[in-house]
Amino acid sequence: MNTPDVIPGLSLGEPINLSRRRFLASTAVGALVIGFGLPLGSARVQAAAATERGTQVPAFLEIRPDGTVRLLSPFMEGGQGTHTAMAQIVGEELDADPATFIVEAAPPGEAYVVMENGMRITGGSMSVRMSYPVMRRLGALARAMLLQAGAEQLGVPVTQLTTQPGRVVHAASGRSLGYGELAGRALDMPVPDPAGITLRDPSQFRWIGKPVKRLDAYDKSTGKAQYSIDIKVDGMLHAAVQHAPRLGMTVGSLRNQSQVEAMKGVHSVHVLPGAVAVVAERWWHAKRAVEAIQVDWQEPTADSKVRGMPADFSSDGFRDFLAAQQGPARDDENEGDVAGALKNAKTQVEATYLQPVPQPWATGATVSPGALQPRRFAGDLAAQPGTRSVPRRHRQARRARPCAGDPAFAAAGRFFRPTLPV
Amino acid sequence: MELRINQKTYQVDADADTPLLWVIRDDLGLTGTKYGCGLAQCGACSVLVDGNVVRSCVTPVAGVVGREITTIEAIEADAVGKRVVSAWVEHQVAQCGYCQSGQVVAATALLKHTPAPTTAQIDAAMVNLCRCGTYNAIHAAMHDLAAGKESA
């Protein structure tokens, strides 16, 4: 859930040529790592487009001196547990206990497009299904690099080495090295040819397919987990929005704009398509002010591109309209002799079920409000929302205000609205 | 005005009628307390004021001057709160987790007043919304806590 740190001192608007030395010098912990959250636009991330999916080990994994494994997940954690699942899958092949993992959301970048359908999106119960072999291989590639590093450090053939969770072991001499001790050397290893990698026999799985405690349970029980609404940037202002009473209506005049602009804390008042907004230093001031605006809402014009909600719309009316529809019914599933089985049933139950129409979004409503943070990159603005599709939000942000550099996407997780297109 | 939060004293410059939630989150940066509905309906913003659970999104900050406020950030400093967090982890309660700060605070408040609540008391006190539907896990954790079971 946390933001992959962008390396301090780098302007994301500039072409980035990041040396390993400069990276190491810039990390707070000075950890020896086999990988790191690559800055956007990095040559190494871009280069991944030309290689096989999920083989850019350094883009995904960092092993810290204490053996902690930091994994940048292509998928967003929203309560479904996918970050823990990724730790199970990668950890199984890396030979590292998922409990030693810290999983964070990966930034935009071709390296993280790991799904077999060529996409990167969190949804449709696809994350594990469509990245499973790739993420397994990723763990196995990293393990091979650690084994190679262990062979060099111990001065023995790699064939004499094996691993135990978190350690490279030389059984013949009884010596072993923790992954954290080898990570620095492993950094310099080339990523092996994926074709030469053997995956673990599923009968030997310890974590894949086994119950594992969620990695984020403690943080989420103590208020430490960060959501998009919690992100704060320097000099941040807050905006609050008053939406049109009905979809399709537009803003006419603001009857009391000057009074609202004079309200305490107000920075500015903005007219948006179908909404008005107030920006203030404090969100509470923005909310109070935007609620005070008296808007002359206009009905949609004939050429409106939005299919507006009629003024006489009501939930009950729409339900009755749907219930009165005639026409052929559609069988979603029809296996065997349904009619015969029903006819011969001892008990028959009839019922009418009403989906809570017409509020299909209500079933997917969250407690957490949607929130986004506009950020300034290289003198330009980009919006950073909570998201389940980092690449899509990234494109949208750039479209909204094309910027010279790439916004560092801290796509903070929140529970997904299951039915809301993102 | 002066506020006591998590055993610390803060000088706060806010309008008297500003909801406590926004002082805690925006002015003091304690973002563990969540904003859900803003209408005292969902309970995501729950904090303790003198040991009682309060919905901070509708509590004017001026009303809590001189009171002892506890937010989720300090819940483990309380022995009961620490037990609650352990039970929450043990029962793997959280899914998205957004409401869980409020749930843990509400659970702590109940157990501080009523160390061995009945099922009816648990049902009456644990009324915060959870859109993931973690209610069963919450109740399992509460029943363990009510029975005095210790989590690892």
Coordinates of C-alpha atoms in Angstrom, one line a residue:
Chain A
M1 CA 0.0 0.0 0.0
N2 CA 2.9 2.3 0.5
T3 CA 4.4 4.5 -2.0
P4 CA 7.5 3.2 -3.7
D5 CA 10.0 5.8 -2.8
V6 CA 11.3 7.9 -5.5
I7 CA 14.9 8.5 -5.2
P8 CA 15.6 11.8 -3.5
G9 CA 17.3 14.5 -5.5
L10 CA 16.1 13.3 -8.9
S11 CA 13.8 15.4 -11.0
L12 CA 11.4 13.1 -12.7
G13 CA 11.2 15.6 -15.6
E14 CA 14.8 14.9 -16.6
P15 CA 16.0 11.9 -18.5
I16 CA 17.3 9.6 -15.9
N17 CA 20.6 7.8 -16.0
L18 CA 20.8 6.3 -12.6
S19 CA 24.0 4.6 -11.7
R20 CA 24.0 2.0 -9.1
R21 CA 26.4 4.0 -7.0
R22 CA 24.1 7.0 -7.0
F23 CA 21.2 4.8 -6.1
L24 CA 23.1 3.2 -3.2
A25 CA 24.3 6.6 -2.0
S26 CA 20.7 7.9 -2.0
T27 CA 19.1 5.1 -0.1
A28 CA 18.4 6.0 3.5
V29 CA 19.4 2.5 4.8
G30 CA 22.4 2.0 2.6
A31 CA 21.1 -1.5 2.1
L32 CA 22.8 -3.8 -0.3
V33 CA 20.1 -4.7 -2.7
I34 CA 19.5 -6.9 -5.7
G35 CA 16.9 -4.5 -6.9
F36 CA 14.9 -1.5 -6.1
G37 CA 11.8 0.4 -7.0
L38 CA 13.1 1.8 -10.3
P39 CA 12.2 5.4 -11.0
L40 CA 9.8 6.0 -13.8
G41 CA 11.2 6.3 -17.3
S42 CA 14.3 4.4 -16.2
A43 CA 16.1 2.8 -19.0
R44 CA 16.1 -0.6 -17.2
V45 CA 12.3 -0.5 -16.8
Q46 CA 11.7 0.5 -20.3
A47 CA 14.1 -2.1 -21.6
A48 CA 11.9 -4.7 -20.1
A49 CA 9.4 -4.2 -22.8
A50 CA 11.8 -6.0 -25.2
T51 CA 12.3 -9.0 -22.9
E52 CA 10.1 -11.7 -21.5
R53 CA 7.5 -10.8 -19.0
G54 CA 8.5 -10.8 -15.3
T55 CA 12.2 -11.5 -15.9
Q56 CA 13.4 -8.1 -14.8
V57 CA 14.3 -9.3 -11.3
P58 CA 15.8 -6.0 -10.0
A59 CA 12.6 -4.1 -10.9
F60 CA 10.6 -6.3 -8.5
L61 CA 12.8 -7.4 -5.7
E62 CA 15.0 -5.9 -3.0
I63 CA 16.6 -8.1 -0.4
R64 CA 17.7 -6.1 2.6
P65 CA 20.7 -6.9 4.9
D66 CA 18.4 -8.4 7.5
G67 CA 16.9 -10.7 4.9
T68 CA 13.6 -8.9 4.5
V69 CA 12.3 -9.2 1.0
R70 CA 10.6 -6.2 -0.6
L71 CA 8.5 -7.1 -3.5
L72 CA 6.9 -4.5 -5.8
S73 CA 3.6 -6.0 -6.8
P74 CA 2.1 -5.4 -10.2
F75 CA -1.3 -5.7 -8.5
M76 CA -3.1 -3.4 -6.1
E77 CA -4.0 -4.5 -2.6
G78 CA -7.6 -3.7 -1.9
G79 CA -8.5 -6.1 0.8
Q80 CA -8.6 -9.1 -1.4
G81 CA -5.2 -10.2 -0.2
T82 CA -3.3 -10.2 -3.5
H83 CA -0.1 -8.7 -1.9
T84 CA 0.0 -11.7 0.4
A85 CA -0.7 -14.0 -2.5
M86 CA 2.2 -12.5 -4.5
A87 CA 4.5 -13.1 -1.5
Q88 CA 3.3 -16.7 -1.4
I89 CA 4.0 -17.3 -5.0
V90 CA 7.3 -15.5 -5.3
G91 CA 8.4 -16.7 -1.9
E92 CA 7.8 -20.3 -2.8
E93 CA 10.2 -20.2 -5.7
L94 CA 12.7 -17.8 -4.1
D95 CA 12.7 -20.0 -1.0
A96 CA 11.8 -17.2 1.4
D97 CA 9.0 -17.3 3.9
P98 CA 6.2 -15.0 2.8
A99 CA 6.2 -13.7 6.4
T100 CA 9.6 -12.0 5.6
F101 CA 8.1 -10.1 2.7
I102 CA 7.1 -6.4 2.5
V103 CA 4.9 -6.0 -0.5
E104 CA 4.2 -2.6 -2.1
A105 CA 2.5 -1.5 -5.2
A106 CA 4.8 -1.2 -8.2
P107 CA 4.9 2.1 -10.1
P108 CA 4.0 2.3 -13.8
G109 CA 6.4 0.6 -16.1
E110 CA 6.4 -2.1 -18.8
A111 CA 8.4 -4.4 -16.5
Y112 CA 5.2 -4.8 -14.4
V113 CA 2.9 -5.8 -17.2
V114 CA 3.0 -9.4 -16.2
M115 CA -0.5 -10.8 -17.0
E116 CA -0.7 -13.3 -19.8
N117 CA -3.3 -11.1 -21.6
G118 CA -0.7 -8.4 -21.9
M119 CA -2.4 -6.1 -19.4
R120 CA -1.8 -4.9 -15.9
I121 CA -5.0 -4.4 -14.0
T122 CA -6.3 -5.6 -10.7
G123 CA -9.8 -7.0 -11.2
G124 CA -11.9 -9.9 -12.4
S125 CA -10.2 -12.3 -10.0
M126 CA -7.3 -12.3 -12.5
S127 CA -4.2 -11.3 -10.6
V128 CA -3.1 -14.7 -9.5
R129 CA -4.7 -16.6 -12.4
M130 CA -3.0 -14.6 -15.1
S131 CA 0.4 -13.9 -13.5
Y132 CA 1.0 -17.2 -11.6
P133 CA 3.7 -18.8 -13.9
V134 CA 5.4 -15.5 -14.4
M135 CA 5.6 -14.6 -10.7
R136 CA 6.8 -18.1 -9.9
R137 CA 9.6 -17.8 -12.5
L138 CA 10.5 -14.4 -11.1
G139 CA 11.1 -15.9 -7.7
A140 CA 13.1 -18.8 -9.2
L141 CA 15.3 -16.4 -11.2
A142 CA 16.1 -14.4 -8.1
R143 CA 16.9 -17.6 -6.3
A144 CA 19.3 -18.6 -9.1
M145 CA 21.1 -15.3 -8.8
L146 CA 21.5 -15.7 -5.1
L147 CA 22.8 -19.2 -5.6
Q148 CA 25.4 -17.9 -8.1
A149 CA 26.4 -15.2 -5.7
G150 CA 26.7 -17.8 -3.0
A151 CA 29.0 -19.9 -5.2
E152 CA 31.3 -17.0 -5.7
Q153 CA 31.4 -15.9 -2.1
L154 CA 31.9 -19.4 -0.8
G155 CA 34.3 -20.5 -3.6
V156 CA 32.4 -23.6 -4.4
P157 CA 30.5 -24.8 -7.6
V158 CA 27.0 -23.7 -7.7
T159 CA 25.9 -27.3 -8.1
Q160 CA 27.0 -28.0 -4.6
L161 CA 24.6 -25.3 -3.2
T162 CA 21.1 -25.5 -2.2
T163 CA 18.7 -23.2 -0.3
Q164 CA 16.7 -23.2 2.9
P165 CA 14.2 -20.4 3.5
G166 CA 16.2 -17.2 3.4
R167 CA 19.6 -18.9 3.1
V168 CA 22.1 -20.4 0.6
V169 CA 23.5 -23.6 2.1
H170 CA 26.7 -25.5 1.3
A171 CA 25.8 -28.9 2.9
A172 CA 29.3 -30.4 2.3
S173 CA 31.0 -27.8 4.5
G174 CA 28.1 -26.9 6.8
R175 CA 28.5 -23.3 5.7
S176 CA 25.6 -21.0 4.8
L177 CA 24.9 -17.4 4.0
G178 CA 21.7 -15.4 4.5
Y179 CA 20.0 -13.9 1.5
G180 CA 20.6 -10.5 3.0
E181 CA 24.4 -11.2 3.1
L182 CA 24.4 -12.1 -0.6
A183 CA 22.1 -9.5 -2.0
G184 CA 24.9 -7.0 -2.8
R185 CA 26.8 -9.6 -4.8
A186 CA 23.7 -10.9 -6.4
L187 CA 23.0 -7.4 -7.8
D188 CA 25.9 -7.8 -10.2
M189 CA 24.7 -11.1 -11.5
P190 CA 23.1 -11.2 -14.9
V191 CA 19.5 -12.5 -14.8
P192 CA 19.7 -16.1 -15.9
D193 CA 18.1 -17.4 -19.0
P194 CA 14.5 -18.2 -18.0
A195 CA 14.6 -21.3 -20.2
G196 CA 17.1 -22.9 -17.8
I197 CA 15.1 -22.4 -14.7
T198 CA 13.4 -25.3 -13.0
L199 CA 10.3 -24.5 -10.9
R200 CA 9.5 -26.3 -7.6
D201 CA 7.5 -29.5 -7.7
P202 CA 4.0 -28.5 -6.6
S203 CA 4.0 -31.5 -4.2
Q204 CA 6.7 -29.7 -2.3
F205 CA 4.8 -26.5 -1.9
R206 CA 5.0 -25.0 1.5
W207 CA 3.1 -21.7 1.0
I208 CA 1.4 -21.8 -2.4
G209 CA -2.1 -23.2 -1.8
K210 CA -1.6 -23.2 1.9
P211 CA -3.3 -20.9 4.5
V212 CA -1.0 -17.9 5.2
K213 CA -1.6 -15.0 7.5
R214 CA -2.1 -11.7 5.6
L215 CA 0.9 -9.5 5.6
D216 CA -1.1 -6.3 6.3
A217 CA -3.3 -7.5 9.1
Y218 CA -1.3 -5.7 11.8
D219 CA -1.0 -2.4 10.0
K220 CA -4.6 -2.4 9.2
S221 CA -5.6 -3.1 12.8
T222 CA -3.5 -0.1 14.1
G223 CA -4.2 2.7 11.6
K224 CA -0.8 2.4 10.0
A225 CA -2.0 1.3 6.6
Q226 CA -2.1 4.2 4.2
Y227 CA -5.0 4.9 1.9
S228 CA -5.2 7.5 -0.9
I229 CA -7.0 9.9 1.4
D230 CA -4.0 9.8 3.8
I231 CA -1.4 11.0 1.4
K232 CA -0.1 14.5 2.0
V233 CA 2.3 16.4 -0.1
D234 CA 4.1 19.7 0.7
G235 CA 1.9 22.8 0.3
M236 CA -1.1 20.7 -0.4
L237 CA -4.5 22.4 -0.7
H238 CA -7.8 20.5 -0.4
A239 CA -10.7 20.6 -2.8
A240 CA -14.4 19.7 -2.1
V241 CA -17.0 19.3 -4.7
Q242 CA -20.7 19.9 -5.0
H243 CA -22.2 17.8 -7.7
A244 CA -25.2 18.5 -9.8
P245 CA -28.4 17.2 -8.2
R246 CA -29.0 15.0 -11.2
L247 CA -26.6 13.6 -13.8
G248 CA -26.5 15.7 -16.9
M249 CA -27.2 19.1 -15.4
T250 CA -24.8 21.9 -15.9
V251 CA -23.7 24.9 -13.9
G252 CA -25.5 28.1 -14.8
S253 CA -24.5 31.0 -12.5
L254 CA -23.2 31.0 -9.0
R255 CA -25.4 33.4 -7.1
N256 CA -23.1 34.0 -4.2
Q257 CA -19.6 33.4 -5.6
S258 CA -18.0 36.5 -4.1
Q259 CA -19.4 35.7 -0.6
V260 CA -18.1 32.2 -0.9
E261 CA -14.7 33.4 -2.0
A262 CA -14.6 35.6 1.1
M263 CA -15.3 32.7 3.4
K264 CA -12.6 31.7 5.8
G265 CA -9.8 29.7 4.4
V266 CA -11.1 29.7 0.8
H267 CA -8.4 29.8 -1.9
S268 CA -10.6 29.7 -5.0
V269 CA -13.9 28.6 -6.5
H270 CA -14.1 26.6 -9.7
V271 CA -16.8 25.7 -12.1
L272 CA -16.5 22.1 -13.5
P273 CA -18.6 20.1 -15.9
G274 CA -21.7 19.2 -13.8
A275 CA -20.1 20.4 -10.5
V276 CA -18.6 23.2 -8.6
A277 CA -15.5 23.0 -6.4
V278 CA -13.8 25.0 -3.7
V279 CA -10.1 24.8 -3.0
A280 CA -9.0 25.7 0.5
E281 CA -6.0 25.1 2.8
R282 CA -8.1 22.9 5.0
W283 CA -10.6 20.4 3.7
W284 CA -13.2 21.4 6.3
H285 CA -13.2 24.9 5.0
A286 CA -13.5 23.7 1.4
K287 CA -16.4 21.5 2.3
R288 CA -18.3 24.2 4.2
A289 CA -17.7 26.7 1.4
V290 CA -18.7 24.4 -1.4
E291 CA -21.9 23.5 0.4
A292 CA -22.7 27.2 0.7
I293 CA -22.5 27.9 -3.0
Q294 CA -25.9 28.6 -4.5
V295 CA -25.8 27.2 -8.0
D296 CA -28.3 27.8 -10.7
W297 CA -28.4 24.3 -12.1
Q298 CA -29.4 24.1 -15.7
E299 CA -31.2 21.2 -17.4
P300 CA -29.2 19.3 -20.0
T301 CA -29.4 20.9 -23.4
A302 CA -30.6 18.9 -26.4
D303 CA -27.0 18.4 -27.6
S304 CA -25.7 17.2 -24.3
K305 CA -23.4 14.2 -24.6
V306 CA -24.5 13.0 -21.2
R307 CA -27.6 10.9 -20.9
G308 CA -29.1 12.8 -18.1
M309 CA -31.3 11.7 -15.3
P310 CA -34.9 12.8 -15.8
A311 CA -36.3 15.2 -13.2
D312 CA -39.2 12.9 -12.4
F313 CA -36.9 9.9 -11.9
S314 CA -37.6 7.8 -8.8
S315 CA -36.1 4.5 -7.6
D316 CA -39.6 3.0 -7.1
G317 CA -40.7 4.2 -10.5
F318 CA -37.7 2.6 -12.2
R319 CA -38.2 -0.6 -10.3
D320 CA -41.9 -0.7 -11.5
F321 CA -40.8 0.1 -15.0
L322 CA -38.4 -2.8 -15.0
A323 CA -40.9 -5.2 -13.4
A324 CA -43.4 -4.3 -16.1
Q325 CA -41.1 -5.3 -18.9
Q326 CA -42.4 -8.1 -21.1
G327 CA -40.3 -10.1 -23.5
P328 CA -38.3 -13.3 -23.6
A329 CA -36.5 -14.3 -20.4
R330 CA -32.9 -15.4 -20.7
D331 CA -31.7 -18.6 -19.0
D332 CA -28.3 -18.0 -17.6
E333 CA -27.9 -21.6 -16.7
N334 CA -30.0 -24.6 -17.8
E335 CA -28.5 -28.0 -17.1
G336 CA -30.5 -31.2 -17.2
D337 CA -34.2 -31.6 -17.0
V338 CA -35.1 -28.5 -15.1
A339 CA -38.8 -28.6 -16.0
G340 CA -39.1 -32.2 -14.9
A341 CA -37.2 -31.8 -11.7
L342 CA -39.4 -28.8 -10.7
K343 CA -42.6 -30.7 -11.6
N344 CA -41.6 -33.6 -9.4
A345 CA -40.2 -31.6 -6.5
K346 CA -41.8 -32.3 -3.2
T347 CA -41.7 -28.6 -2.3
Q348 CA -41.8 -25.6 -4.6
V349 CA -40.7 -22.2 -3.5
E350 CA -41.5 -19.1 -5.5
A351 CA -40.0 -15.7 -4.8
T352 CA -39.3 -12.5 -6.6
Y353 CA -35.9 -11.0 -6.1
L354 CA -35.2 -7.3 -6.7
Q355 CA -31.7 -6.1 -7.3
P356 CA -31.4 -2.8 -5.5
V357 CA -32.0 -0.9 -8.7
P358 CA -31.5 1.7 -9.8
Q359 CA -28.4 2.1 -7.7
P360 CA -26.1 -0.5 -9.1
W361 CA -23.2 1.4 -7.6
A362 CA -24.7 1.1 -4.1
T363 CA -23.7 -2.6 -4.0
G364 CA -20.1 -1.5 -4.6
A365 CA -20.0 1.6 -2.4
T366 CA -17.1 1.8 0.0
V367 CA -16.7 3.4 3.3
S368 CA -13.5 5.1 2.1
P369 CA -14.1 8.1 -0.1
G370 CA -12.4 8.3 -3.4
A371 CA -9.5 10.7 -3.1
L372 CA -6.8 11.9 -5.4
Q373 CA -3.8 14.2 -5.0
P374 CA -2.7 16.5 -7.8
R375 CA 1.1 16.5 -7.8
R376 CA 3.5 18.8 -9.3
F377 CA 6.2 17.2 -11.4
A378 CA 8.8 19.2 -13.2
G379 CA 6.6 22.2 -12.9
D380 CA 3.5 20.6 -14.1
L381 CA 0.5 19.0 -12.5
A382 CA -0.7 15.4 -12.5
A383 CA -3.4 13.8 -10.5
Q384 CA -2.7 10.8 -8.4
P385 CA -5.8 8.9 -7.4
G386 CA -6.3 5.7 -5.5
T387 CA -6.5 3.1 -8.2
R388 CA -6.7 -0.5 -9.2
S389 CA -5.0 0.1 -12.6
V390 CA -1.8 2.0 -12.3
P391 CA -1.1 2.2 -16.0
R392 CA -4.6 3.5 -16.7
R393 CA -4.6 6.1 -14.0
H394 CA -1.1 7.1 -15.2
R395 CA -2.4 7.7 -18.7
Q396 CA -5.4 9.6 -17.4
A397 CA -3.3 11.8 -15.2
R398 CA -1.0 12.7 -18.1
R399 CA -4.0 13.3 -20.4
A400 CA -5.6 15.5 -17.8
R401 CA -2.5 17.7 -17.8
P402 CA 0.3 16.5 -20.0
C403 CA 3.4 16.7 -18.0
A404 CA 7.0 16.7 -18.9
G405 CA 7.9 13.9 -16.5
D406 CA 6.1 10.9 -15.2
P407 CA 4.2 11.3 -12.0
A408 CA 5.5 9.0 -9.4
F409 CA 2.5 6.9 -8.9
A410 CA 1.7 6.1 -5.3
A411 CA -1.4 4.3 -6.1
A412 CA -2.6 3.9 -2.6
G413 CA -4.9 1.0 -2.1
R414 CA -8.5 1.2 -1.0
F415 CA -11.3 -1.3 -1.2
F416 CA -12.4 -1.6 -4.8
R417 CA -15.7 -0.6 -6.0
P418 CA -16.4 -3.9 -7.7
T419 CA -18.8 -2.7 -10.3
L420 CA -17.3 0.7 -11.0
P421 CA -15.3 0.9 -14.2
V422 CA -11.9 2.3 -13.5
Chain B
M1 CA -6.8 25.9 22.0
E2 CA -5.1 23.1 23.8
L3 CA -5.9 19.5 23.1
R4 CA -4.7 16.3 24.9
I5 CA -4.3 13.5 22.4
N6 CA -2.5 10.3 23.1
Q7 CA -0.9 11.6 26.3
K8 CA 0.5 14.6 24.5
T9 CA -0.5 18.2 24.5
Y10 CA -1.1 19.9 21.2
Q11 CA -1.7 23.6 20.5
V12 CA -4.3 23.8 17.8
D13 CA -5.4 26.7 15.8
A14 CA -8.9 25.7 14.5
D15 CA -12.4 27.1 14.5
A16 CA -14.3 26.0 17.6
D17 CA -16.9 24.1 15.5
T18 CA -14.4 22.2 13.3
P19 CA -15.0 18.5 13.8
L20 CA -12.3 16.9 15.9
L21 CA -11.7 14.4 13.0
W22 CA -10.3 17.1 10.7
V23 CA -8.0 18.6 13.4
I24 CA -6.7 15.1 14.1
R25 CA -6.2 14.2 10.4
D26 CA -5.3 17.4 8.6
D27 CA -3.8 19.6 11.3
L28 CA -2.0 17.0 13.4
G29 CA -1.4 14.4 10.6
L30 CA -2.8 11.5 12.6
T31 CA -4.4 9.8 9.6
G32 CA -5.1 6.5 11.3
T33 CA -8.6 7.8 12.1
K34 CA -10.7 7.6 9.0
Y35 CA -13.3 9.8 7.3
G36 CA -16.2 7.7 6.1
C37 CA -19.6 9.3 5.9
G38 CA -19.2 12.5 7.9
L39 CA -22.6 12.0 9.4
A40 CA -21.8 9.8 12.5
Q41 CA -23.3 6.9 10.7
C42 CA -20.4 4.6 9.8
G43 CA -18.0 4.8 12.8
A44 CA -14.8 4.9 10.7
C45 CA -13.9 8.1 12.6
S46 CA -14.3 6.6 16.1
V47 CA -11.9 7.9 18.8
L48 CA -11.9 7.6 22.6
V49 CA -12.7 10.7 24.7
D50 CA -12.1 10.0 28.3
G51 CA -12.4 6.3 27.5
N52 CA -15.8 6.6 25.7
V53 CA -16.1 6.0 22.0
V54 CA -17.0 9.2 20.1
R55 CA -17.6 9.8 16.4
S56 CA -15.1 12.5 15.7
C57 CA -16.6 13.6 12.4
V58 CA -19.4 15.3 14.2
T59 CA -17.7 16.3 17.4
P60 CA -16.8 20.0 17.6
V61 CA -13.2 20.4 18.6
A62 CA -14.0 23.0 21.3
G63 CA -16.1 20.4 23.1
V64 CA -13.1 18.1 23.8
V65 CA -10.7 20.7 25.2
G66 CA -9.5 19.5 28.6
R67 CA -10.5 15.9 27.8
E68 CA -8.2 13.0 27.2
I69 CA -8.4 11.9 23.6
T70 CA -7.1 8.5 22.4
T71 CA -6.7 7.7 18.7
I72 CA -5.9 4.4 17.0
E73 CA -2.2 5.5 16.9
A74 CA -2.0 5.0 20.6
I75 CA -4.4 2.2 21.0
E76 CA -1.7 -0.3 21.8
A77 CA -0.4 1.9 24.7
D78 CA -3.7 0.8 26.4
A79 CA -3.6 -2.8 27.7
V80 CA -7.1 -3.5 26.5
G81 CA -6.4 -1.9 23.2
K82 CA -3.3 -4.1 22.8
R83 CA -5.4 -7.2 23.4
V84 CA -7.9 -6.1 20.9
V85 CA -5.2 -5.5 18.2
S86 CA -3.8 -9.0 18.9
A87 CA -7.2 -10.6 18.6
W88 CA -7.8 -8.7 15.3
V89 CA -4.6 -10.0 13.9
E90 CA -5.2 -13.5 15.2
H91 CA -8.6 -13.6 13.6
Q92 CA -7.4 -11.9 10.4
V93 CA -10.2 -9.5 10.6
A94 CA -9.1 -6.8 8.2
Q95 CA -9.7 -7.0 4.5
C96 CA -9.4 -3.6 3.0
G97 CA -9.0 -2.3 6.5
Y98 CA -10.4 1.1 6.1
C99 CA -13.0 0.8 8.9
Q100 CA -10.8 -1.2 11.2
S101 CA -9.3 1.7 13.1
G102 CA -12.8 2.6 14.2
Q103 CA -13.7 -1.0 14.9
V104 CA -10.7 -1.5 17.1
V105 CA -11.4 1.7 19.0
A106 CA -15.1 0.7 19.4
A107 CA -14.0 -2.7 20.7
T108 CA -11.5 -1.2 23.1
A109 CA -14.2 1.2 24.5
L110 CA -16.6 -1.7 25.1
L111 CA -14.1 -3.9 26.8
K112 CA -12.8 -1.1 29.0
H113 CA -16.3 -0.6 30.4
T114 CA -17.4 -4.2 30.2
P115 CA -14.5 -6.6 30.3
A116 CA -16.7 -9.7 29.7
P117 CA -19.6 -8.5 27.5
T118 CA -22.5 -10.7 26.6
T119 CA -23.3 -11.4 22.9
A120 CA -26.1 -8.9 23.2
Q121 CA -23.7 -6.3 24.6
I122 CA -21.3 -7.0 21.8
D123 CA -24.0 -6.7 19.2
A124 CA -25.2 -3.4 20.7
A125 CA -21.7 -1.9 20.8
M126 CA -20.1 -3.1 17.6
V127 CA -22.2 -1.3 15.1
N128 CA -19.6 0.3 12.9
L129 CA -20.1 -0.3 9.2
C130 CA -17.8 -2.6 7.3
R131 CA -18.3 -2.8 3.5
C132 CA -16.1 -5.8 3.2
G133 CA -18.4 -7.6 5.6
T134 CA -15.9 -8.6 8.2
Y135 CA -18.6 -8.8 10.9
N136 CA -18.3 -12.5 11.5
A137 CA -14.5 -12.2 12.1
I138 CA -15.1 -9.1 14.3
H139 CA -17.6 -11.1 16.4
A140 CA -15.3 -14.1 16.6
A141 CA -12.5 -11.8 17.9
M142 CA -14.9 -10.1 20.3
H143 CA -16.1 -13.4 21.7
D144 CA -12.5 -14.5 22.4
L145 CA -11.8 -11.2 24.0
A146 CA -14.9 -11.4 26.1
A147 CA -13.9 -14.9 27.2
G148 CA -10.5 -13.6 28.3
K149 CA -8.6 -15.6 25.7
E150 CA -5.2 -14.2 24.9
S151 CA -4.0 -14.1 21.4
A152 CA -0.4 -14.9 20.5

